[in-house]
Amino acid sequence: TILTSGTLTAAGDFDHTEQLLGLNAYTPLRHFRADSPFNYMKKCLLYIPTRRAAAVYENQYLADQIVQLTAACHGHALVLFTSYRQMAEVRALTDGQWQYPTYQSWRNGGKIIQKFKQSGNGVLFAAGSCWEGIDFPGDMVSLLIIAKLPFPIPDPVSNYERQQYPKLRDYINAEVIPEMQKKLRQGFGRAIRTEQDSCVVALLDERAAPGAKYHDAALAALPTCPTTEKIEDVQQFIREQKRPDYFL
């Protein structure tokens, strides 16, 4: 039996998947991990802003960041949320802030996604299934914004798993963080789809900011690529990577 997927690993190892599938004690088990053919060091820029100095309403902060990033990248943006409610609230706060065609993908949003793909330089606010399995090749997604780290939502299964660990921190390290890392890797995969693609990936969750609690865990889930805290670097990256017709 061969099991293959782009997200069998969490932070580079198979331990969490083996434990979930009951394979951690299966002696004949063998691993193989293929490196990506994409040149992330050249074709991708990871933008992670520093933590806010003052108390600012989170959704307003997200909206302000999205407006700045969208202007820097001239549209061509996919904004991923973990909550449809927050998606709608942040989308409302950005209303009228740019001229690019703007879309919201709700459940069963296939027609909206198709319109976004045909728009050329649109902005798509999305959640749910848009984290995985949808292909955005070329320049249609040259800015991928991840508003929040995709931590799993508690359910009866996770509540049972929690009971198997004597300490909450042990449970978080063994179950919660690996699940988040796999989902984050899936979301990141919307950015670079071919060897010619180039993209800015923005991670706006303050828990992933430099020095914050989950900064290292977030970086461990992603391919190695240049990082920045400055919008100016985002602008420069797009200017260097894109052809003149991208900006029309």
Coordinates of N, CA, C and O in Angstrom, one line a residue, residues 16-18 24 28 38 46 58 60 72 84 96 129 133 140-141 146-147 176 185-187 211 215 221 227 229 232 237:
H16 N 2.7 12.6 13.2 CA 1.3 12.8 13.5 C 0.4 11.9 12.6 O -0.6 11.3 13.1
T17 N 0.7 11.8 11.4 CA -0.1 11.0 10.5 C 0.0 9.5 10.8 O -1.0 8.8 10.8
E18 N 1.2 9.1 11.2 CA 1.3 7.7 11.6 C 0.5 7.4 12.8 O -0.2 6.3 12.9
N24 N 2.1 3.9 13.8 CA 3.4 4.2 14.5 C 4.1 3.0 15.0 O 5.3 3.1 15.4
P28 N 7.2 -2.6 9.0 CA 7.6 -2.5 7.6 C 7.5 -1.1 7.0 O 7.7 -0.9 5.8
F38 N 9.5 23.7 -7.1 CA 9.3 25.1 -7.1 C 10.5 25.8 -6.4 O 10.9 25.4 -5.3
L46 N 7.5 35.8 1.8 CA 6.6 35.6 3.0 C 6.6 36.9 3.8 O 7.6 37.4 4.3
E58 N -9.3 43.8 16.0 CA -8.7 42.8 15.1 C -9.1 42.9 13.6 O -8.3 42.9 12.7
Q60 N -10.5 45.4 12.0 CA -10.0 46.6 11.4 C -8.5 46.5 11.0 O -8.1 46.9 10.0
A72 N -0.3 47.1 -3.0 CA 1.1 46.8 -3.3 C 1.2 45.7 -4.4 O 2.2 45.8 -5.2
Y84 N -16.3 32.1 8.3 CA -17.2 32.9 7.3 C -17.6 34.2 7.9 O -17.7 35.2 7.2
G96 N -15.0 49.6 -0.9 CA -14.6 50.9 -1.5 C -13.2 51.3 -1.4 O -12.8 52.5 -1.8
S129 N -13.6 25.3 1.8 CA -12.9 24.4 0.8 C -11.8 25.1 0.0 O -11.0 24.4 -0.6
G133 N -7.3 22.0 -2.7 CA -7.9 21.4 -3.9 C -8.4 22.3 -5.0 O -9.0 21.9 -6.0
M140 N -3.1 34.8 -11.5 CA -4.4 35.1 -10.9 C -4.4 35.2 -9.4 O -5.1 36.0 -8.8
V141 N -3.5 34.4 -8.7 CA -3.2 34.6 -7.3 C -1.7 34.9 -7.2 O -0.9 34.0 -7.1
I146 N -3.3 35.0 4.4 CA -3.9 34.1 5.3 C -4.2 34.9 6.6 O -3.2 35.3 7.3
A147 N -5.5 35.1 6.9 CA -5.8 36.0 8.0 C -5.6 35.4 9.3 O -5.1 36.1 10.2
V176 N -2.9 19.4 18.2 CA -3.4 20.7 17.7 C -2.5 21.4 16.7 O -2.8 21.8 15.6
R185 N -0.1 24.4 5.5 CA 0.6 24.0 4.3 C -0.4 23.9 3.1 O 0.0 24.3 2.0
Q186 N -1.6 23.4 3.3 CA -2.5 23.3 2.2 C -2.9 24.7 1.7 O -3.0 24.9 0.5
G187 N -3.2 25.6 2.6 CA -3.5 27.0 2.2 C -2.4 27.6 1.5 O -2.6 28.2 0.4
G211 N 8.6 36.5 17.2 CA 8.6 36.5 18.7 C 7.3 36.0 19.3 O 7.3 35.8 20.6
H215 N 5.1 31.5 16.1 CA 5.9 31.9 14.9 C 6.7 30.7 14.4 O 6.7 30.5 13.2
A221 N 6.1 24.8 9.1 CA 5.1 24.2 8.2 C 5.3 24.5 6.8 O 4.7 23.9 5.9
T227 N 11.7 36.3 4.0 CA 10.6 36.9 4.7 C 10.8 38.3 4.9 O 12.0 38.8 4.8
E229 N 8.9 42.1 6.9 CA 7.9 42.8 7.7 C 7.4 44.1 7.1 O 6.6 44.8 7.6
E232 N 6.9 47.8 1.7 CA 7.8 48.2 0.6 C 8.5 47.1 -0.1 O 8.7 47.1 -1.3
F237 N 9.1 43.3 -4.7 CA 9.1 41.9 -5.2 C 8.2 41.8 -6.4 O 8.5 41.2 -7.4

